[in-house]
Amino acid sequence: MSTIAPVYVEFRCNRCWNSNCAQSEAVGTEVPCRNCGQELTVPEATPDRIARALALLEELPELNTQKTVTKTNATPSDRQFSDQELIEIARRESFVPLHQINFRGYPTASLIARLVANVLDGVFLVGSMILGFVLVHWMAKLGIVESPFSKHRPVEEICLASFLVMGILPILYVVSQWILLATSGQTIGKKLLMIRIVTESGTLPGFLQAVVLRNWLRYALSFIPFFSLIDALFIFSDSRRCLHDYLAGTKVVSLV
């Protein structure tokens, strides 16, 4: 009668950095480190950890007979790790996907950080427009499009392609900003200032809250007299949230 072989996962001790091994059914439970006795939580059985467990079991085959590995039932490895290996192990073991991080406890971003981030986003947008003008001027010299700067023909008669060329870079820039907001809660300016838009519960806002409600709705409401002024004045409140933050259910936190 055949039996299914147990699946093992390998994980490092956060005190002595030695490898530990446990069956996948122990995921989420605490086991002592086989080397120093530190209580460790068995992590998720990812393919990478399973592969490392197989390599460890080949090195220490006696671990295969135990459900979990402790200090008293296995011989600790005396391998010495280099600084680079320890850095890589720490990076690998501490990595958490962005969408799984909760930013609830992060401090609120300062007024200066938000202002500078918005200014940088505006500068980059203007820069993309200038590059669009430069690009169409270069293409006009090559005869690819007609120059919109020509004094010999009225603007309405100039080839539509020249205007499309001028607009393509700003459009790509704006779309890329929307993608960054939807996936990471950051624009380029916010990345540089180490701040991020999150929901009130501390999670990433996604496309609906970060782009539709926080940006598109704000632009639509800006046609209402004094809305933009009132929106900006809200940031001086204790919560440092603009009116559009309340409308979208978001806030801006500092990552440093």
Coordinates of C-alpha atoms in Angstrom, one line a residue:
M1 CA 0.0 0.0 0.0
S2 CA 1.6 3.3 -1.1
T3 CA 1.6 6.4 1.1
I4 CA 2.0 10.0 0.1
A5 CA 5.4 11.3 1.1
P6 CA 5.2 14.3 3.5
V7 CA 6.1 17.7 2.2
Y8 CA 8.7 19.6 4.1
V9 CA 9.5 23.4 4.2
E10 CA 12.9 24.9 5.1
F11 CA 13.1 28.2 7.0
R12 CA 15.9 30.1 8.9
C13 CA 16.1 31.0 12.5
N14 CA 16.0 34.7 13.1
R15 CA 18.5 34.4 16.0
C16 CA 21.2 31.9 14.8
W17 CA 20.5 31.8 11.0
N18 CA 20.6 28.0 11.0
S19 CA 18.2 26.1 8.7
N20 CA 15.1 24.4 10.2
C21 CA 12.7 22.0 8.6
A22 CA 9.1 21.1 9.3
Q23 CA 6.3 19.3 7.6
S24 CA 3.9 21.5 5.7
E25 CA 1.0 20.5 8.0
A26 CA 2.8 22.4 10.7
V27 CA 2.5 25.7 8.8
G28 CA 1.4 28.5 11.1
T29 CA 2.4 26.7 14.3
E30 CA 5.5 27.5 16.5
V31 CA 8.4 25.1 16.7
P32 CA 11.8 25.6 18.5
C33 CA 14.9 26.1 16.4
R34 CA 16.9 22.9 16.2
N35 CA 20.1 24.8 17.0
C36 CA 19.3 27.5 19.6
G37 CA 15.8 26.7 20.8
Q38 CA 14.3 30.0 19.6
E39 CA 10.5 29.7 19.0
L40 CA 9.8 30.1 15.3
T41 CA 6.6 30.2 13.3
V42 CA 6.6 27.7 10.4
P43 CA 6.1 29.8 7.2
E44 CA 4.0 29.2 4.2
A45 CA 5.0 26.2 2.1
T46 CA 6.2 28.0 -1.0
P47 CA 8.0 26.2 -3.9
D48 CA 11.3 27.9 -2.9
R49 CA 11.1 26.7 0.7
I50 CA 10.1 23.2 -0.3
A51 CA 13.1 23.0 -2.7
R52 CA 15.4 24.2 0.0
A53 CA 13.9 21.6 2.4
L54 CA 14.7 18.8 -0.1
A55 CA 18.3 20.0 -0.2
L56 CA 18.5 20.1 3.6
L57 CA 17.0 16.6 3.9
E58 CA 19.7 15.3 1.5
E59 CA 22.3 16.9 3.7
L60 CA 20.7 15.7 7.0
P61 CA 18.6 12.6 6.1
E62 CA 17.8 11.9 9.7
L63 CA 15.4 14.9 9.6
N64 CA 13.1 12.9 7.3
T65 CA 12.0 10.7 10.2
Q66 CA 10.7 13.6 12.4
K67 CA 7.6 15.6 12.0
T68 CA 9.3 18.7 13.2
V69 CA 13.0 19.4 13.9
T70 CA 14.1 20.6 17.3
K71 CA 17.4 21.1 19.1
T72 CA 17.2 17.7 20.8
N73 CA 16.5 15.5 17.8
A74 CA 18.9 16.8 15.1
T75 CA 22.6 17.6 14.7
P76 CA 23.0 21.4 14.1
S77 CA 24.8 22.4 11.0
D78 CA 28.2 24.1 11.7
R79 CA 28.3 25.8 8.3
Q80 CA 29.6 29.4 8.4
F81 CA 27.7 32.0 6.3
S82 CA 29.4 34.9 4.6
D83 CA 28.0 38.5 5.1
Q84 CA 26.6 38.5 1.6
E85 CA 24.8 35.2 2.2
L86 CA 23.3 36.5 5.5
I87 CA 22.1 39.6 3.7
E88 CA 20.5 37.6 1.0
I89 CA 18.9 35.2 3.5
A90 CA 17.5 38.2 5.5
R91 CA 16.2 39.8 2.3
R92 CA 14.6 36.6 1.1
E93 CA 13.0 35.7 4.5
S94 CA 11.8 39.2 5.3
F95 CA 10.3 39.9 1.8
V96 CA 6.5 40.5 1.9
P97 CA 4.5 41.2 -1.3
L98 CA 3.4 44.9 -1.4
H99 CA -0.3 44.0 -1.5
Q100 CA 0.1 42.0 1.8
I101 CA 1.6 44.9 3.8
N102 CA -0.7 46.9 6.1
F103 CA 0.3 50.5 6.4
R104 CA -2.1 51.4 9.2
G105 CA 0.6 52.2 11.7
Y106 CA 2.7 54.3 9.4
P107 CA 2.9 58.1 10.2
T108 CA 0.9 60.6 8.2
A109 CA 2.9 62.3 5.4
S110 CA 3.9 65.8 6.1
L111 CA 2.5 68.8 4.2
I112 CA 5.9 69.6 2.8
A113 CA 6.4 66.1 1.4
R114 CA 3.0 66.1 -0.2
L115 CA 3.5 69.5 -1.7
V116 CA 7.0 68.7 -3.1
A117 CA 5.7 65.4 -4.5
N118 CA 2.9 67.2 -6.4
V119 CA 5.3 69.8 -7.7
L120 CA 7.6 67.1 -9.0
D121 CA 4.7 65.3 -10.7
G122 CA 3.8 68.6 -12.4
V123 CA 7.4 69.3 -13.4
F124 CA 7.6 65.8 -15.0
L125 CA 4.4 66.4 -16.9
V126 CA 5.6 69.7 -18.2
G127 CA 8.9 68.0 -19.1
S128 CA 7.0 65.4 -21.2
M129 CA 5.2 68.2 -23.0
I130 CA 8.5 69.9 -23.8
L131 CA 9.9 66.6 -25.1
G132 CA 6.8 66.2 -27.3
F133 CA 7.5 69.6 -28.9
V134 CA 11.1 68.7 -29.4
L135 CA 10.1 65.4 -30.9
V136 CA 7.7 66.9 -33.4
H137 CA 10.2 69.6 -34.3
W138 CA 12.8 66.9 -35.0
M139 CA 10.3 64.9 -37.1
A140 CA 9.3 68.0 -39.0
K141 CA 12.9 68.6 -40.0
L142 CA 13.1 65.0 -41.3
G143 CA 9.9 65.6 -43.3
I144 CA 8.0 63.0 -41.4
V145 CA 5.3 65.4 -40.1
E146 CA 4.4 69.0 -40.8
S147 CA 5.7 71.5 -38.2
P148 CA 3.0 73.1 -36.1
F149 CA 5.3 76.1 -35.8
S150 CA 5.0 77.0 -39.5
K151 CA 4.1 80.6 -40.2
H152 CA 3.1 79.9 -43.7
R153 CA 0.0 77.8 -43.1
P154 CA -2.9 78.2 -40.6
V155 CA -2.9 75.8 -37.6
E156 CA -6.1 74.0 -38.8
E157 CA -4.4 73.0 -42.0
I158 CA -1.3 71.4 -40.3
C159 CA -1.2 67.7 -40.4
L160 CA -3.0 66.0 -37.5
A161 CA 0.0 63.7 -37.0
S162 CA 2.1 66.5 -35.6
F163 CA -0.4 67.1 -32.8
L164 CA -0.6 63.4 -32.1
V165 CA 3.2 63.3 -31.7
M166 CA 3.2 66.2 -29.4
G167 CA 0.5 64.6 -27.2
I168 CA 1.8 61.1 -27.1
L169 CA 4.5 61.6 -24.4
P170 CA 2.2 63.5 -22.0
I171 CA -0.5 60.9 -22.5
L172 CA 1.9 58.0 -21.8
Y173 CA 3.2 59.9 -18.7
V174 CA -0.4 60.4 -17.3
V175 CA -1.4 56.8 -18.0
S176 CA 1.8 55.5 -16.3
Q177 CA 1.0 57.6 -13.3
W178 CA -2.5 56.0 -13.1
I179 CA -0.9 52.6 -13.3
L180 CA 1.5 53.4 -10.5
L181 CA -1.3 54.7 -8.4
A182 CA -3.5 51.7 -9.0
T183 CA -0.7 49.1 -8.3
S184 CA 1.4 50.8 -5.6
G185 CA -0.5 53.9 -4.4
Q186 CA 2.4 56.1 -5.6
T187 CA 3.1 58.5 -8.4
I188 CA 6.7 59.2 -9.4
G189 CA 6.8 62.2 -7.2
K190 CA 5.5 60.2 -4.2
K191 CA 8.1 57.5 -4.8
L192 CA 10.9 60.0 -4.7
L193 CA 9.5 61.6 -1.5
M194 CA 8.9 58.1 0.1
I195 CA 5.2 58.6 0.7
R196 CA 2.2 56.4 -0.3
I197 CA -1.5 56.6 -0.7
V198 CA -3.3 53.9 1.3
T199 CA -6.9 53.3 2.4
E200 CA -8.2 54.2 5.9
S201 CA -7.6 50.5 6.9
G202 CA -3.9 50.7 5.7
T203 CA -4.1 48.6 2.5
L204 CA -3.4 49.6 -1.1
P205 CA -6.2 51.6 -2.6
G206 CA -6.4 50.1 -6.1
F207 CA -7.7 51.7 -9.3
L208 CA -11.2 52.7 -8.0
Q209 CA -10.0 54.6 -5.0
A210 CA -6.6 55.9 -6.1
V211 CA -7.5 56.9 -9.7
V212 CA -11.3 57.1 -10.2
L213 CA -12.4 58.6 -6.8
R214 CA -9.2 60.4 -5.8
N215 CA -8.3 61.9 -9.2
W216 CA -11.0 61.8 -11.8
L217 CA -13.7 62.8 -9.3
R218 CA -11.6 65.6 -8.0
Y219 CA -11.0 66.9 -11.5
A220 CA -14.7 66.8 -12.2
L221 CA -15.6 68.6 -9.0
S222 CA -12.9 71.3 -9.6
F223 CA -15.4 73.0 -12.0
I224 CA -17.5 73.8 -8.9
P225 CA -16.5 77.3 -7.7
F226 CA -14.0 77.3 -4.8
F227 CA -13.9 73.5 -4.6
S228 CA -10.2 73.3 -5.3
L229 CA -9.5 75.9 -2.6
I230 CA -11.6 74.1 0.0
D231 CA -10.0 70.8 -1.0
A232 CA -6.5 72.2 -0.5
L233 CA -7.4 73.9 2.9
F234 CA -8.5 70.5 4.3
I235 CA -4.9 69.4 4.5
F236 CA -4.3 71.8 7.4
S237 CA -6.6 69.8 9.6
D238 CA -5.2 67.4 12.3
S239 CA -5.6 64.4 10.0
R240 CA -3.7 66.1 7.1
R241 CA -6.2 64.7 4.6
C242 CA -7.5 66.8 1.7
L243 CA -11.2 66.7 0.8
H244 CA -10.5 64.4 -2.0
D245 CA -8.9 62.0 0.5
Y246 CA -12.2 61.9 2.4
L247 CA -14.2 61.4 -0.8
A248 CA -11.9 58.4 -1.8
G249 CA -11.5 57.0 1.7
T250 CA -7.7 57.3 1.5
K251 CA -4.8 59.0 3.3
V252 CA -1.1 59.6 2.6
V253 CA 1.5 58.0 4.8
S254 CA 5.2 58.4 5.1
L255 CA 7.4 55.4 4.6
V256 CA 10.4 56.8 6.4

